[in-house]
Short mmCIF file of C-alpha atoms in Angstrom, two decimals:
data_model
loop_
_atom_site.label_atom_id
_atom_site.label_comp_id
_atom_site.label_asym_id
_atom_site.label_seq_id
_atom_site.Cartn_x
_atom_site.Cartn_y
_atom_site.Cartn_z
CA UNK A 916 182.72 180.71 292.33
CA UNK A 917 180.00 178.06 291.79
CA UNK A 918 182.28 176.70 288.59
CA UNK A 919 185.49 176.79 290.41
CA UNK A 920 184.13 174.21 293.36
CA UNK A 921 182.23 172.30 290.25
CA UNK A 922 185.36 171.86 288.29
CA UNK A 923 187.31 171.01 291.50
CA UNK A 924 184.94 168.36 292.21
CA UNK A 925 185.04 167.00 288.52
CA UNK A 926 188.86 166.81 289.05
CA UNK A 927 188.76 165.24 292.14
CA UNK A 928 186.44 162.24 290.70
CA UNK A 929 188.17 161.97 287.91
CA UNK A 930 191.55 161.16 289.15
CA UNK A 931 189.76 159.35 292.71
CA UNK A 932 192.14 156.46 292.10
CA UNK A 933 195.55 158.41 291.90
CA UNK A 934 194.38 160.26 295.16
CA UNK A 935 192.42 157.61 297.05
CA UNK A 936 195.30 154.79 295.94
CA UNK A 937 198.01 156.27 298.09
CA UNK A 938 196.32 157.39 301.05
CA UNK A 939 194.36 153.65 301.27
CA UNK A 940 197.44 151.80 300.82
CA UNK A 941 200.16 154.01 302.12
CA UNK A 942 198.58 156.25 304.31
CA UNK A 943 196.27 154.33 306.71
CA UNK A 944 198.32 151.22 306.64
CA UNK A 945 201.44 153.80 307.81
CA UNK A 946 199.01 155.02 310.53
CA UNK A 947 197.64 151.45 311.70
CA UNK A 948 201.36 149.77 311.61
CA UNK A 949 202.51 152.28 314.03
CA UNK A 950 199.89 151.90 316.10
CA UNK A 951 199.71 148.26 316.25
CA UNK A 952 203.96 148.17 317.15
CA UNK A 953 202.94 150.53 319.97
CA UNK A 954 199.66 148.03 321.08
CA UNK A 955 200.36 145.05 323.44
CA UNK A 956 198.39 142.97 321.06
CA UNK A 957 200.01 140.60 318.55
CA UNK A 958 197.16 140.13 316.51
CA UNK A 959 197.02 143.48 314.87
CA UNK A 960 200.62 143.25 314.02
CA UNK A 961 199.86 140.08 312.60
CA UNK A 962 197.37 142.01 310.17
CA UNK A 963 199.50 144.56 309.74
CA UNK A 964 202.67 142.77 308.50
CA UNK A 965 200.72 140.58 306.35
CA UNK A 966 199.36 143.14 305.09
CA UNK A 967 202.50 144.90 304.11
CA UNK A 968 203.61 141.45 302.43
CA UNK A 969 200.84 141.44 300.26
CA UNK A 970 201.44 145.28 299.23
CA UNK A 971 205.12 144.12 298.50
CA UNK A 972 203.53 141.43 296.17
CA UNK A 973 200.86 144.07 294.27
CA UNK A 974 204.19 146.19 293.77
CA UNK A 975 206.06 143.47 292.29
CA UNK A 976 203.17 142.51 290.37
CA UNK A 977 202.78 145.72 289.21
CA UNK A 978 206.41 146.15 288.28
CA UNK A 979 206.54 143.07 286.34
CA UNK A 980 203.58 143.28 284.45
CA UNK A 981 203.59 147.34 283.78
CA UNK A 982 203.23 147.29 279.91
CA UNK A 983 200.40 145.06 280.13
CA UNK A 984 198.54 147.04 283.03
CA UNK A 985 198.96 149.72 281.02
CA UNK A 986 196.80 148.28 278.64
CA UNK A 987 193.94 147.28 281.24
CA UNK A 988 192.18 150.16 281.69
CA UNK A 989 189.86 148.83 284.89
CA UNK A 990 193.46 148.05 286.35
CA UNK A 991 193.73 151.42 288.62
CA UNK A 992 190.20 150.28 290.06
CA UNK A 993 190.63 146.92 290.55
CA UNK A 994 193.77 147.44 292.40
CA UNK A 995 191.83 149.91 294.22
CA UNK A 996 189.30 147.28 295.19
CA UNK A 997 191.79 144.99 296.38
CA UNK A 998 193.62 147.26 298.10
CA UNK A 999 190.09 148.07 300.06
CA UNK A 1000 189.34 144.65 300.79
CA UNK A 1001 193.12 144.09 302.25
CA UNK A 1002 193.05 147.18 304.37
CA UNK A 1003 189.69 147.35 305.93
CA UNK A 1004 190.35 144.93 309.01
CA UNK A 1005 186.20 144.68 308.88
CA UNK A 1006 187.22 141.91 305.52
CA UNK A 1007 190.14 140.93 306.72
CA UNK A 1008 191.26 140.57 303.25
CA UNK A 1009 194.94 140.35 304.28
CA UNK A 1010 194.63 137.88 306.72
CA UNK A 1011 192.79 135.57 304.15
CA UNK A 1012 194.94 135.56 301.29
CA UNK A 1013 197.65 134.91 303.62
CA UNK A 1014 196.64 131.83 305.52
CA UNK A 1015 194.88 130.55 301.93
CA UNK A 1016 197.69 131.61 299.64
CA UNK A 1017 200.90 133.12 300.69
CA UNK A 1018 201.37 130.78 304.06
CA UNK A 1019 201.38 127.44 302.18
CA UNK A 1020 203.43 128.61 299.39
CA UNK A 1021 206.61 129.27 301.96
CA UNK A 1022 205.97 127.61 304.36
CA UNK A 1023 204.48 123.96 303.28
CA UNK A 1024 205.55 124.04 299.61
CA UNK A 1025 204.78 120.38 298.43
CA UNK A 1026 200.71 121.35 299.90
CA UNK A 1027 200.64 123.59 296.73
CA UNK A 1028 200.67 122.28 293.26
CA UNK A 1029 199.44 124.89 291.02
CA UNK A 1030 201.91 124.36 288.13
CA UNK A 1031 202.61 120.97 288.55
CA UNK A 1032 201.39 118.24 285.84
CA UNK A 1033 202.79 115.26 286.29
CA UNK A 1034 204.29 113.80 282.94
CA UNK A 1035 203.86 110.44 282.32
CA UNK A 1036 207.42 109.12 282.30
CA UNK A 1037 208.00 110.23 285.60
CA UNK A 1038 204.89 108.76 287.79
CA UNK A 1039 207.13 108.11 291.04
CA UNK A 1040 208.66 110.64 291.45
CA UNK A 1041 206.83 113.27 293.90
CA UNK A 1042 205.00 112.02 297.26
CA UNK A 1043 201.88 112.83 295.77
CA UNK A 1044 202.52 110.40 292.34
CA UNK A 1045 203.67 107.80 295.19
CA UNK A 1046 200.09 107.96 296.78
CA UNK A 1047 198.19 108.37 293.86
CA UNK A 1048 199.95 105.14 292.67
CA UNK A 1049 199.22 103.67 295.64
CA UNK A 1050 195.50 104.60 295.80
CA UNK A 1051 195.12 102.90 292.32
CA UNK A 1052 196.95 99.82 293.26
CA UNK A 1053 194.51 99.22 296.31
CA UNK A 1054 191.61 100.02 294.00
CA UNK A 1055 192.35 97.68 291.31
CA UNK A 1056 193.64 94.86 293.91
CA UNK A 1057 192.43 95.33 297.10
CA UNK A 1058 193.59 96.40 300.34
CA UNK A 1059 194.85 92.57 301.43
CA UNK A 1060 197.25 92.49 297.96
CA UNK A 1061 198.72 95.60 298.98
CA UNK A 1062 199.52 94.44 302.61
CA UNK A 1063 201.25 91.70 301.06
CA UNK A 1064 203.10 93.83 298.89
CA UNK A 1065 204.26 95.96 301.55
CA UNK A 1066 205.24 93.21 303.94
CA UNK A 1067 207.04 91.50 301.08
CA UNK A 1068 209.08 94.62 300.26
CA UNK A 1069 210.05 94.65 304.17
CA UNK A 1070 211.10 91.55 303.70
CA UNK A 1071 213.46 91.90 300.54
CA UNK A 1072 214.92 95.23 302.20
CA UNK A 1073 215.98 93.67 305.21
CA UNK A 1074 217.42 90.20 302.70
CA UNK A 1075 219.25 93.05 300.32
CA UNK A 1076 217.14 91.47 297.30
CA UNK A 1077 215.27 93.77 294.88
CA UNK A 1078 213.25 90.83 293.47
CA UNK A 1079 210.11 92.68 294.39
CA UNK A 1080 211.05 94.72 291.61
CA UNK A 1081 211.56 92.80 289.21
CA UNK A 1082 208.17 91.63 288.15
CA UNK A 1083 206.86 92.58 284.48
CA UNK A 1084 203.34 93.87 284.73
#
């Protein structure tokens, strides 16, 4: 009998991430979203659903990238980890990849340039380029020059004229 409860064991640590994966990120977040929809408070639904965004994300991850995973044997673990951190409202893991990560992507897109390198042909052409142009102008001529530049270019608006522009640097 003694072998039996051994082997059982053995099993169970052996495959802890194909049992413990569901329950953490299925189970208890199941368990926790129905309790939060039937709580007066907002703020665990708030966890909750961002939570269940960021599982979305780890599944579409996951689906995209499954012949690689494959490959990365640490993967079950590490998603195991994360999965921890996210559902344990003691990290509030969800709640901080959200508000750091997810929330500026949608909702304030031009706050996040992780891709973006501007080339140099096109050094006007984002908000950003326009400041960082800006910033250099008043840092090679001064604060004053640039006053004048912008009250000139007020000027040549309201006159139609362009001759602002037309200056060879």
């Amino acid at each position: 009998m003694g072998s039996g409860a051994g082997s059982f064991i053995k099993v169970v640590l052996k495959n802890f991430d194909v049992l413990a994966g569901p329950v953490l990120s299925l189970v208890y977040p199941l368990y926790a979203s129905v309790r939060a929809i039937e709580s007066r408070s907002p703020v665990d639904d708030q966890q909750w659903l961002t939570y269940w965004v960021l599982y979305s994300m780890i599944t579409l991850f996951e689906l995209t990238f499954a012949r690689v995973l494959e490959w990365i044997p640490i993967w079950p673990y590490a998603k195991l980890a994360l999965t921890c951190w996210l559902v344990i409202p003691y990290f509030s893991g969800a709640a901080y990849v959200y508000e750091h990560y997810v929330r500026p992507f949608f909702v304030n897109p031009q706050n996040i340039n992780v891709w973006y390198v501007p080339s140099k042909k096109d050094s006007l052409g984002k908000p950003d380029d326009i400041l960082a142009a800006a910033e250099n102008y008043i840092q090679e001529h001064g604060t004053k020059e640039f006053e004048n530049m912008i009250t000139k270019a007020g000027k040549s608006r309201k006159n139609g004229s362009h001759a602002m522009y037309d200056r060879n640097y």
